[in-house]
Coordinates of C-alpha atoms in Angstrom, one line a residue:
M3 CA 35.0 1.6 25.3
S4 CA 35.4 1.3 21.3
V5 CA 37.6 4.7 20.1
D6 CA 36.7 5.9 16.8
P7 CA 39.1 4.5 14.7
H8 CA 40.3 7.6 12.6
L9 CA 39.5 9.3 16.5
S10 CA 42.2 7.2 18.1
L11 CA 45.2 8.0 14.8
E12 CA 44.4 12.8 14.9
F13 CA 45.6 11.8 18.7
A14 CA 48.3 9.6 17.2
V15 CA 48.9 12.8 15.3
N16 CA 49.0 15.1 17.6
S17 CA 50.6 12.6 19.7
L18 CA 54.2 12.7 17.5
S19 CA 57.3 14.7 19.1
S20 CA 58.1 15.6 15.5
G21 CA 56.1 18.0 13.5
F22 CA 53.6 16.5 11.3
I23 CA 51.7 19.0 8.4
I24 CA 50.0 18.9 5.1
I25 CA 49.3 21.1 2.4
D26 CA 48.1 22.0 -1.1
R27 CA 49.4 22.5 -4.5
Q28 CA 48.6 26.0 -3.7
G29 CA 51.2 26.6 -0.6
M30 CA 47.4 25.7 2.1
I31 CA 47.8 24.2 5.4
Q32 CA 45.7 21.4 5.7
F33 CA 46.9 20.5 8.6
I34 CA 49.8 21.0 11.5
N35 CA 50.0 18.8 14.8
Q36 CA 50.4 20.8 17.9
K37 CA 54.2 20.4 17.9
G38 CA 54.4 21.4 14.1
A39 CA 52.6 24.2 15.2
T40 CA 55.5 25.1 17.3
L41 CA 58.4 24.1 15.9
L42 CA 57.3 26.6 12.8
K43 CA 55.9 29.6 15.9
L44 CA 52.1 29.5 14.1
N45 CA 48.8 28.0 15.6
A46 CA 47.5 24.9 15.2
D47 CA 43.3 26.0 14.9
Q48 CA 44.6 29.3 13.4
D49 CA 46.7 28.8 10.9
V50 CA 45.1 26.2 9.1
K51 CA 43.8 26.7 5.8
K52 CA 47.0 30.4 5.3
S53 CA 49.5 30.5 2.8
I54 CA 52.3 28.8 4.5
F55 CA 54.1 31.1 2.2
K56 CA 53.4 34.1 4.1
L57 CA 53.4 32.3 7.4
V58 CA 56.9 30.6 7.2
P59 CA 59.5 32.8 5.0
G60 CA 61.7 29.9 4.2
M61 CA 59.3 27.6 2.5
D62 CA 59.7 28.4 -1.5
L63 CA 57.6 26.5 -4.1
S64 CA 60.2 24.2 -5.3
L65 CA 58.3 22.1 -2.7
F66 CA 55.5 21.6 -5.1
S67 CA 58.3 20.6 -8.0
H68 CA 58.9 17.1 -6.2
E69 CA 57.2 14.0 -7.0
K70 CA 58.7 11.9 -5.0
Q71 CA 59.4 12.1 -1.2
S72 CA 62.1 14.9 -0.9
I73 CA 63.7 16.6 2.6
S74 CA 65.1 20.2 2.9
E75 CA 65.6 23.1 5.3
V76 CA 64.1 25.9 6.7
H77 CA 65.8 28.0 9.0
I78 CA 64.2 30.0 11.8
D79 CA 65.8 31.4 14.2
N80 CA 69.1 30.6 13.9
R81 CA 67.2 27.2 14.5
K82 CA 67.6 24.2 11.6
L83 CA 64.4 22.5 10.7
I84 CA 65.0 19.5 8.4
F85 CA 61.8 18.4 6.3
N86 CA 61.2 15.4 4.4
Y87 CA 58.1 15.6 2.4
S88 CA 56.2 13.1 1.2
P89 CA 54.4 13.1 -2.3
L90 CA 49.7 13.0 -1.7
Y91 CA 47.8 12.3 -4.4
L92 CA 44.3 12.1 -4.6
D93 CA 41.6 10.8 -7.2
G94 CA 45.3 10.2 -9.1
E95 CA 46.9 13.2 -8.8
L96 CA 48.3 15.4 -7.1
Y97 CA 47.1 17.1 -4.4
G98 CA 50.2 18.6 -2.1
I99 CA 52.4 17.1 0.6
S100 CA 52.6 15.9 3.2
G101 CA 55.1 17.2 5.9
L102 CA 57.9 15.6 8.3
F103 CA 60.1 17.4 10.7
E104 CA 61.8 17.8 13.8
E105 CA 65.1 20.3 14.7
E106 CA 68.1 18.9 13.0
K107 CA 69.1 17.2 16.0
Y108 CA 66.6 15.2 16.8
Y109 CA 66.5 14.3 13.2
E110 CA 67.4 10.4 13.6
G111 CA 65.0 9.9 15.6
L112 CA 62.2 12.0 12.4
L113 CA 63.2 8.9 10.6
K114 CA 62.2 6.5 12.6
E115 CA 59.2 7.5 12.6
L116 CA 58.6 8.5 8.9
D117 CA 57.1 5.2 8.3
F118 CA 54.4 5.0 10.6
H119 CA 53.5 9.0 9.7
K120 CA 53.2 7.2 6.1
N121 CA 51.7 3.6 7.1
M122 CA 48.8 6.0 10.0
S123 CA 48.5 8.6 6.7
L124 CA 46.9 5.7 4.3
D125 CA 45.7 4.3 7.4
L126 CA 43.7 7.6 8.9
K127 CA 43.0 8.7 4.4
A128 CA 41.3 5.4 4.3
I129 CA 38.9 5.6 7.4
F130 CA 38.1 9.1 6.7
D131 CA 37.1 8.4 3.0
T132 CA 35.4 5.0 3.0
S133 CA 34.4 4.4 7.1
Y134 CA 30.9 6.2 7.1
D135 CA 28.9 8.4 3.9
V136 CA 30.5 11.3 5.6
I137 CA 32.1 12.1 8.5
Y138 CA 32.8 15.7 8.9
V139 CA 34.6 17.4 12.0
S140 CA 34.1 21.0 13.5
N141 CA 36.2 23.1 15.8
N142 CA 34.5 24.5 19.1
Q143 CA 33.3 27.1 17.2
G144 CA 31.4 25.1 15.0
I145 CA 33.6 26.0 12.0
T146 CA 34.1 23.1 9.8
L147 CA 37.5 21.9 9.4
R148 CA 37.6 19.2 7.3
A149 CA 35.2 16.5 5.3
S150 CA 34.6 14.2 3.5
T151 CA 34.5 13.0 -0.4
A152 CA 31.4 12.0 0.1
C153 CA 29.1 15.4 1.0
K154 CA 29.5 16.4 -3.2
E155 CA 26.8 13.3 -3.3
L156 CA 25.3 13.5 0.5
W157 CA 24.9 18.1 0.2
G158 CA 25.3 18.7 -2.6
K159 CA 29.2 20.5 -1.1
E160 CA 32.3 20.0 -2.1
E161 CA 34.9 19.2 0.0
K162 CA 36.7 22.8 -0.7
E163 CA 32.8 24.9 0.0
L164 CA 32.6 23.6 3.4
I165 CA 35.5 24.0 4.2
G166 CA 36.1 27.2 6.8
K167 CA 32.1 27.5 6.7
S168 CA 29.9 27.7 9.9
V169 CA 27.4 24.9 10.7
Y170 CA 24.9 27.3 12.1
E171 CA 25.3 29.1 8.7
L172 CA 24.5 26.1 6.5
E173 CA 21.9 24.9 9.2
K174 CA 20.1 27.9 8.3
A175 CA 21.1 27.6 3.8
G176 CA 19.5 24.6 4.5
I177 CA 22.3 22.4 3.9
F178 CA 22.2 19.6 6.5
K179 CA 19.2 20.3 9.1
P180 CA 19.1 19.8 12.3
S181 CA 23.0 20.8 12.5
V182 CA 24.2 17.7 14.4
T183 CA 27.1 19.8 15.2
R184 CA 25.6 22.5 17.0
M185 CA 23.5 20.1 19.0
V186 CA 27.1 18.0 21.0
L187 CA 28.3 22.0 21.3
E188 CA 25.1 23.0 22.7
K189 CA 24.1 20.1 25.6
K190 CA 28.1 18.6 25.0
E191 CA 27.5 15.3 24.6
T192 CA 27.1 13.0 22.3
V193 CA 23.8 13.4 19.5
S194 CA 21.9 11.0 16.9
I195 CA 19.6 11.9 15.2
I196 CA 17.9 11.7 12.1
Q197 CA 18.8 14.8 9.8
T198 CA 17.5 15.1 6.1
T199 CA 20.0 17.5 3.7
K200 CA 19.3 19.8 0.6
T201 CA 19.7 17.1 -1.9
G202 CA 17.1 15.0 -0.7
R203 CA 18.9 12.4 1.2
R204 CA 17.8 12.2 5.3
L205 CA 21.4 10.6 7.1
M206 CA 21.9 9.1 10.8
V207 CA 24.2 11.5 11.7
V208 CA 26.4 10.7 15.3
G209 CA 27.9 13.9 16.6
T210 CA 30.9 12.7 19.5
P211 CA 32.4 16.2 20.7
I212 CA 36.8 15.2 21.2
K213 CA 37.5 16.8 24.4
D214 CA 41.2 18.4 26.2
E215 CA 42.3 17.2 29.9
N216 CA 40.1 20.5 31.0
G217 CA 37.1 18.3 29.8
E218 CA 36.7 21.6 26.8
I219 CA 35.3 20.4 24.0
I220 CA 38.5 21.0 21.0
R221 CA 37.3 19.4 18.0
V222 CA 33.3 17.9 17.3
V223 CA 33.2 14.8 14.8
N224 CA 30.5 13.8 13.0
A225 CA 29.6 10.0 11.5
S226 CA 26.9 10.0 8.7
R227 CA 24.9 7.1 6.8
D228 CA 23.1 8.4 3.9
I229 CA 19.8 6.4 4.7
T230 CA 17.9 7.2 2.2
E231 CA 16.7 4.1 0.7
V232 CA 16.1 2.7 4.6
S233 CA 13.8 4.9 4.9
R234 CA 12.4 4.7 1.7
L235 CA 11.7 1.7 2.0
Q236 CA 10.4 1.1 5.3
S237 CA 7.8 3.9 4.4
E238 CA 6.4 2.1 1.6
L239 CA 6.5 -1.2 4.1
N240 CA 5.0 1.0 6.8
D241 CA 2.5 1.2 4.5
M242 CA 2.3 -2.3 2.6
R243 CA 1.2 -3.1 7.0
K244 CA -1.9 0.0 6.9
L245 CA -3.5 -1.1 2.9
M246 CA -3.5 -5.3 4.1
E247 CA -4.6 -4.3 7.5
G248 CA -7.5 -2.2 5.7
Y249 CA -7.8 -4.7 3.8
K250 CA -7.7 -7.3 6.7
R251 CA -11.1 -5.1 8.6
E252 CA -12.9 -4.1 5.1
L253 CA -12.0 -8.4 3.8
Y254 CA -13.6 -9.0 8.0
D255 CA -16.6 -5.9 8.6
L256 CA -17.5 -7.5 4.3
R257 CA -17.3 -11.3 5.5
S258 CA -19.3 -10.6 9.0
R259 CA -22.0 -8.3 7.2
T260 CA -23.0 -10.4 3.8
E261 CA -23.0 -14.0 7.0
T262 CA -25.6 -11.6 8.8
E263 CA -27.8 -9.8 5.8
T264 CA -28.1 -13.2 2.8
S265 CA -28.0 -15.8 5.1
L266 CA -30.3 -18.4 3.0
V267 CA -33.8 -17.9 4.1
Y268 CA -36.3 -19.1 2.1
R269 CA -39.5 -21.9 1.9
S270 CA -40.3 -22.6 -1.4
I271 CA -39.8 -26.2 -2.6
E272 CA -37.7 -24.3 -5.4
M273 CA -35.4 -22.7 -3.6
N274 CA -35.5 -25.1 -2.3
R275 CA -34.2 -27.4 -5.7
V276 CA -31.5 -25.0 -5.9
I277 CA -30.0 -25.4 -2.6
S278 CA -29.7 -29.1 -2.8
L279 CA -28.7 -28.6 -6.0
A280 CA -25.1 -26.1 -3.9
Q281 CA -24.8 -28.3 -1.6
R282 CA -24.3 -30.9 -4.0
V283 CA -21.9 -29.6 -5.9
A284 CA -20.0 -28.0 -2.6
S285 CA -17.7 -30.8 -2.1
V286 CA -16.1 -30.7 -5.5
D287 CA -13.6 -27.7 -8.3
S288 CA -16.7 -28.0 -10.7
T289 CA -16.9 -24.4 -12.3
I290 CA -20.3 -23.2 -11.0
L291 CA -22.4 -20.8 -13.4
I292 CA -25.1 -19.3 -11.4
L293 CA -27.9 -17.8 -13.6
G294 CA -31.3 -15.1 -12.6
E295 CA -33.0 -11.9 -13.3
T296 CA -30.9 -9.4 -11.6
G297 CA -31.4 -9.2 -6.9
V298 CA -32.3 -12.6 -7.1
G299 CA -29.5 -13.4 -4.4
K300 CA -26.9 -14.7 -7.0
E301 CA -23.6 -13.9 -5.0
V302 CA -25.8 -15.2 -1.7
I303 CA -25.5 -19.1 -3.5
A304 CA -22.2 -17.9 -3.9
N305 CA -21.0 -17.2 -0.5
Y306 CA -23.1 -20.6 0.3
I307 CA -21.4 -22.6 -2.0
H308 CA -17.8 -21.4 -0.7
K309 CA -18.7 -22.4 2.7
A310 CA -19.4 -25.3 2.6
S311 CA -16.6 -26.1 0.2
L312 CA -12.9 -27.8 1.6
R313 CA -11.8 -23.9 0.8
S314 CA -14.3 -21.9 3.1
E315 CA -11.2 -21.4 5.0
K316 CA -10.3 -19.6 2.2
P317 CA -10.7 -16.0 0.3
F318 CA -14.1 -15.7 -1.1
I319 CA -13.3 -12.1 -3.2
T320 CA -16.4 -11.3 -5.6
I321 CA -15.8 -8.9 -8.5
N322 CA -18.6 -7.2 -10.3
C323 CA -17.4 -7.5 -13.8
G324 CA -19.8 -4.3 -15.1
A325 CA -19.5 -2.4 -12.0
I326 CA -15.9 -1.1 -13.2
P327 CA -14.5 0.6 -16.1
E328 CA -13.1 -2.2 -19.0
N329 CA -9.2 -0.4 -18.8
L330 CA -9.7 -1.0 -15.6
L331 CA -10.9 -4.4 -15.3
E332 CA -8.2 -6.1 -16.6
S333 CA -5.4 -4.8 -14.0
E334 CA -7.6 -5.7 -11.1
L335 CA -7.9 -8.6 -12.5
F336 CA -5.2 -10.8 -13.7
G337 CA -2.8 -7.9 -11.6
Y338 CA 0.0 -4.9 -12.8
E339 CA 3.9 -4.7 -13.3
K340 CA 5.4 -1.5 -11.3
G341 CA 5.4 0.8 -14.8
A342 CA 3.8 -1.1 -16.7
F343 CA 1.1 2.1 -17.0
T344 CA 1.5 5.8 -16.2
G345 CA 0.3 5.4 -12.3
A346 CA 1.6 2.1 -12.1
V347 CA 4.5 2.6 -9.4
K348 CA 3.8 0.0 -7.2
Q349 CA 3.2 -3.9 -8.2
K350 CA -0.5 -4.9 -7.9
M351 CA -2.0 -8.3 -6.9
G352 CA -4.9 -9.0 -10.0
L353 CA -8.7 -11.0 -7.8
F354 CA -7.3 -13.7 -9.3
E355 CA -4.2 -13.9 -7.2
L356 CA -5.6 -12.4 -4.0
A357 CA -8.1 -15.7 -4.4
S358 CA -5.7 -18.0 -4.8
E359 CA -6.5 -21.8 -2.8
G360 CA -10.3 -19.6 -2.5
T361 CA -12.9 -18.9 -4.6
L362 CA -12.9 -16.5 -7.0
F363 CA -17.4 -14.7 -8.6
L364 CA -17.0 -13.8 -10.8
D365 CA -20.7 -11.4 -10.6
E366 CA -22.6 -10.1 -14.3
I367 CA -19.4 -11.8 -16.4
G368 CA -21.6 -11.5 -19.9
E369 CA -21.0 -7.7 -19.0
M370 CA -17.5 -8.3 -19.7
P371 CA -15.3 -7.3 -23.2
L372 CA -14.8 -9.6 -25.7
T373 CA -10.7 -8.8 -25.4
L374 CA -10.5 -10.0 -22.2
Q375 CA -12.8 -12.9 -22.6
T376 CA -9.9 -14.1 -24.3
K377 CA -7.5 -14.3 -21.2
L378 CA -10.0 -15.0 -18.7
L379 CA -10.3 -18.2 -20.7
R380 CA -6.8 -18.8 -21.6
V381 CA -6.2 -18.1 -17.5
I382 CA -9.1 -20.9 -16.4
Q383 CA -7.7 -23.2 -19.0
E384 CA -4.7 -23.1 -17.8
Q385 CA -4.8 -21.7 -13.8
K386 CA -2.0 -19.1 -14.4
L387 CA -1.9 -15.8 -15.9
V388 CA 0.6 -13.2 -16.2
R389 CA 0.5 -10.1 -14.8
V390 CA -0.5 -5.8 -17.5
G391 CA 3.3 -5.5 -17.4
G392 CA 5.2 -8.5 -17.4
T393 CA 6.2 -11.3 -18.8
K394 CA 6.5 -14.6 -15.9
P395 CA 3.2 -16.6 -15.1
I396 CA 2.0 -16.7 -12.0
K397 CA 0.1 -20.5 -10.8
I398 CA -2.6 -20.6 -9.3
N399 CA -5.6 -22.2 -7.2
I400 CA -8.8 -20.3 -7.2
R401 CA -13.1 -22.3 -7.5
L402 CA -15.0 -20.0 -10.7
I403 CA -18.1 -19.2 -10.0
A404 CA -20.0 -17.1 -12.3
A405 CA -23.2 -15.4 -12.5
T406 CA -25.2 -13.4 -15.4
Y407 CA -29.1 -12.1 -15.1
R408 CA -28.2 -12.3 -19.6
D409 CA -28.4 -15.1 -21.8
L410 CA -25.6 -16.0 -22.5
L411 CA -26.0 -18.3 -25.3
E412 CA -28.4 -15.6 -26.4
E413 CA -25.1 -13.1 -26.4
V414 CA -23.6 -16.0 -28.3
K415 CA -25.6 -15.8 -31.1
N416 CA -24.5 -11.3 -31.2
G417 CA -21.6 -12.5 -30.9
T418 CA -20.6 -10.6 -27.7
F419 CA -20.4 -13.2 -25.9
R420 CA -16.9 -16.0 -26.6
E421 CA -18.6 -19.6 -27.1
D422 CA -15.4 -21.1 -25.8
L423 CA -15.8 -19.4 -22.5
Y424 CA -19.5 -19.9 -22.5
Y425 CA -18.7 -23.7 -23.0
R426 CA -15.9 -23.5 -20.1
L427 CA -18.7 -21.5 -17.6
N428 CA -21.5 -23.8 -18.9
V429 CA -19.7 -26.8 -16.2
I430 CA -22.1 -26.9 -13.3
P431 CA -25.3 -23.6 -14.5
I432 CA -27.4 -23.1 -11.0
K433 CA -31.3 -20.9 -11.6
I434 CA -32.6 -19.3 -9.5
P435 CA -35.7 -18.6 -9.8
A436 CA -37.2 -15.1 -9.6
L437 CA -38.7 -13.9 -6.1
R438 CA -42.3 -13.6 -8.1
N439 CA -42.4 -17.4 -9.0
R440 CA -41.9 -18.4 -4.7
T441 CA -44.0 -16.5 -3.2
D442 CA -44.2 -18.3 0.1
D443 CA -40.2 -17.7 0.3
V444 CA -41.9 -14.1 0.5
L445 CA -42.9 -14.0 3.9
P446 CA -39.9 -15.3 5.8
I447 CA -37.9 -13.0 4.1
V448 CA -39.9 -10.1 5.1
L449 CA -39.1 -11.2 8.2
H450 CA -35.8 -12.0 8.3
F451 CA -35.1 -8.5 7.1
V452 CA -37.5 -6.5 9.9
E453 CA -35.7 -7.9 12.8
F454 CA -31.7 -7.9 11.1
F455 CA -32.5 -4.1 11.1
N456 CA -34.5 -3.6 14.0
Q457 CA -31.1 -4.6 15.1
K458 CA -28.6 -2.7 13.2
Y459 CA -31.1 0.5 13.9
M460 CA -31.7 -0.5 16.8
R461 CA -35.4 -0.4 16.1
S462 CA -38.8 -2.7 17.4
K463 CA -40.9 -1.9 14.1
K464 CA -43.7 -5.0 13.6
L465 CA -45.4 -5.4 10.3
S466 CA -49.1 -5.8 10.7
N467 CA -50.8 -9.0 9.2
S468 CA -52.8 -6.7 6.1
A469 CA -48.3 -5.1 5.3
L470 CA -48.0 -8.4 5.3
E471 CA -50.7 -9.5 2.1
V472 CA -49.9 -7.2 0.1
L473 CA -46.2 -7.5 0.3
Q474 CA -46.8 -11.1 -0.6
Q475 CA -49.4 -10.6 -3.2
Y476 CA -46.1 -8.2 -4.8
E477 CA -45.0 -8.6 -8.4
W478 CA -41.0 -7.4 -6.8
P479 CA -39.6 -6.6 -10.3
G480 CA -36.2 -5.9 -8.5
N481 CA -36.7 -9.1 -6.2
V482 CA -34.8 -9.9 -2.6
R483 CA -32.5 -6.9 -3.7
E484 CA -35.4 -4.7 -3.5
L485 CA -37.5 -6.1 -0.9
Q486 CA -34.5 -5.7 1.7
N487 CA -34.4 -1.9 0.5
I488 CA -38.0 -1.3 1.0
I489 CA -38.0 -3.5 4.8
E490 CA -34.8 -1.2 5.6
R491 CA -36.4 2.4 4.3
L492 CA -40.3 0.9 6.5
V493 CA -38.3 0.8 9.8
V494 CA -35.6 3.5 9.1
L495 CA -38.7 6.3 7.7
T496 CA -42.0 4.9 9.1
E497 CA -42.7 7.2 12.5
K498 CA -45.3 4.3 13.9
E499 CA -44.3 1.6 15.6
I500 CA -46.7 -1.8 13.4
I501 CA -46.0 -0.6 10.1
D502 CA -49.3 -0.6 8.6
E503 CA -51.1 -1.1 4.7
S504 CA -51.6 2.7 4.5
E505 CA -47.4 3.1 5.1
L506 CA -46.5 0.5 1.7
E507 CA -47.7 3.2 -0.3
S508 CA -45.1 5.3 -0.4
F509 CA -42.4 2.9 -0.4
L510 CA -44.1 0.4 -2.4
F511 CA -46.7 1.0 -5.1
V512 CA -45.1 5.1 -6.2
A513 CA -42.1 2.6 -6.8
D514 CA -43.9 0.4 -9.5
R515 CA -45.9 2.9 -11.0
Q516 CA -45.6 0.7 -14.1
Q517 CA -49.7 -0.6 -14.2
S518 CA -50.9 -3.5 -17.0
E519 CA -53.1 -2.0 -19.9
N520 CA -55.6 -5.0 -18.2
V521 CA -56.9 -4.0 -15.5
I522 CA -59.2 -1.2 -16.0
V523 CA -60.6 0.3 -11.7
N524 CA -63.8 2.2 -12.3
N525 CA -64.8 3.5 -8.8
I526 CA -62.6 4.2 -5.5
L527 CA -62.8 1.0 -2.2
P528 CA -60.3 0.5 -0.4
L529 CA -56.8 -1.0 -1.6
K530 CA -56.9 -4.0 0.1
E531 CA -61.1 -5.1 -1.6
C532 CA -59.6 -3.6 -4.3
V533 CA -56.5 -6.4 -5.0
E534 CA -58.6 -9.4 -2.9
E535 CA -61.5 -8.8 -6.1
A536 CA -59.0 -8.2 -8.6
E537 CA -56.9 -11.9 -7.3
N538 CA -61.2 -13.7 -6.7
Q539 CA -61.2 -12.4 -10.2
L540 CA -58.6 -13.9 -12.0
L541 CA -59.1 -16.9 -9.6
E542 CA -62.6 -17.5 -12.0
L543 CA -60.9 -16.3 -14.7
A544 CA -58.6 -18.9 -14.8
K545 CA -60.5 -22.0 -13.1
R546 CA -63.1 -21.8 -16.4
K547 CA -59.7 -21.8 -18.9
Y548 CA -58.2 -24.5 -16.5
K549 CA -58.7 -27.9 -15.5
S550 CA -56.4 -28.3 -12.2
T551 CA -54.4 -26.3 -9.3
S552 CA -51.7 -26.5 -11.3
E553 CA -51.9 -25.2 -14.7
I554 CA -53.6 -22.4 -12.8
A555 CA -50.3 -22.0 -10.7
S556 CA -48.1 -22.4 -14.2
V557 CA -49.6 -19.5 -15.8
L558 CA -50.1 -17.1 -13.2
G559 CA -46.6 -17.6 -12.0
V560 CA -47.1 -19.3 -9.2
N561 CA -47.4 -22.1 -7.0
Q562 CA -48.9 -24.9 -6.5
S563 CA -50.3 -24.7 -3.1
T564 CA -50.3 -21.3 -2.8
I565 CA -53.5 -21.4 -5.9
S566 CA -55.0 -24.2 -3.7
R567 CA -54.8 -22.5 -0.2
K568 CA -56.6 -19.2 -2.2
L569 CA -58.7 -21.2 -3.9
R570 CA -59.9 -22.7 -0.6
R571 CA -60.4 -18.8 0.3
T572 CA -62.8 -17.7 -2.4
K573 CA -65.6 -20.9 -0.8
K574 CA -65.9 -19.1 2.4

């Protein structure tokens, strides 16, 4: 069993056969061992902090005029006591004196113990001031007897402000909380706790009871370690772990949802060409620019390319350049260093770093401010970046895919998009046709989302043939995204299990009230008949004007197969 070194020294001092005393410059007794108290007829506990000159009339102030070791005599009750004094210095200034004393007849033995006393005193002071951040000693009533010099920094109180004060009083004042001394006196055993102080520190404190031969507590010694910084770092680490776990869950949920909601569903020749091109470029790291109207599925194609690439097991990070305020976009893309701006209390990795070894998808790249386009161009060229507020280049390795609904060449002419960045991005362009130009895809996509939302919301809705026909004839200005939203709305809000065309009026046509000035309706008739009649008239007009079905399909913006099918229907 190991014994605390400073406790061993205190036992040793009390076990001396000679008296030992420490007196400060004001003549106040700071410590006296049991033998010394007996020789001077004092009480070792009660007379501490009292004046030696009042308790022992033979003492005089000349004791403190010597800066070197000195010897003097004191007469008490016809006994001559020989005192050997040594000056005590603290931080280079004279603190007081220590004295080793004995009756004259035992003086020779006292001299033999003098060297031991000096060495022990130095060891005791060194251990007391350096072994722990704070050592704190109280008596069995909780009265503070001594504290090491670090108490000022940790508790905001100097040693002299603590000595003589009750730990109960100090705890109530909030100097430290809870009081380990109080807990040791209550439990009569060693106690280990985390203590907070009025100065905002966190201390790991071990309180140890010192007992006499009868098992009664005579002292409580506390050894403390300042763990404020450790606690802060642990808290930051825990926060970071929680954040990373949250990111992992979000990434998993997003990946699962994306894979289900944005599965590649197509039948048209146009989309077959797009997918074929995407497959060919997936195995290389060339930069890709995906073009197409809002809602056509640009992110779906980008994700498909990533999944088919050698980077498929690495991150796929998406950012919409038009959805983030300009003053935040730079720090989101490139990260920032601690203190880079107000509120930057921690270092943050940007999306480029998070996507390293994987794929970064910059959606709506045409919305990126000119000021950031320059930095983006440099990062693409050098595959290095510098965080906001930083100076150290960070190496990255990403596959970049950008997307936009804008005509970037027109933006270049207007001066809102850098020409050099345009050519750096437009290595392999992939244009996704609007949904109205690939009507063969409407029906399979509709059926896909009906099944998906039925499973998601535990429904069993179906679409009637007439409803499917209406959906297939609709122009879909919002493309696949609009189609997805409308199917979700139908599945959630319609009461019937079979959704027919009458249910679509409030969902579809109310949302598309822009009427063509070229179409005039004079009579009320069933909607299906009206659509069919308008379509038949349009086909007849096109047949008279154009010679081939391919020309008709081009003018009407549909597939040739669709025109052929509809013309066959009108002949029946």
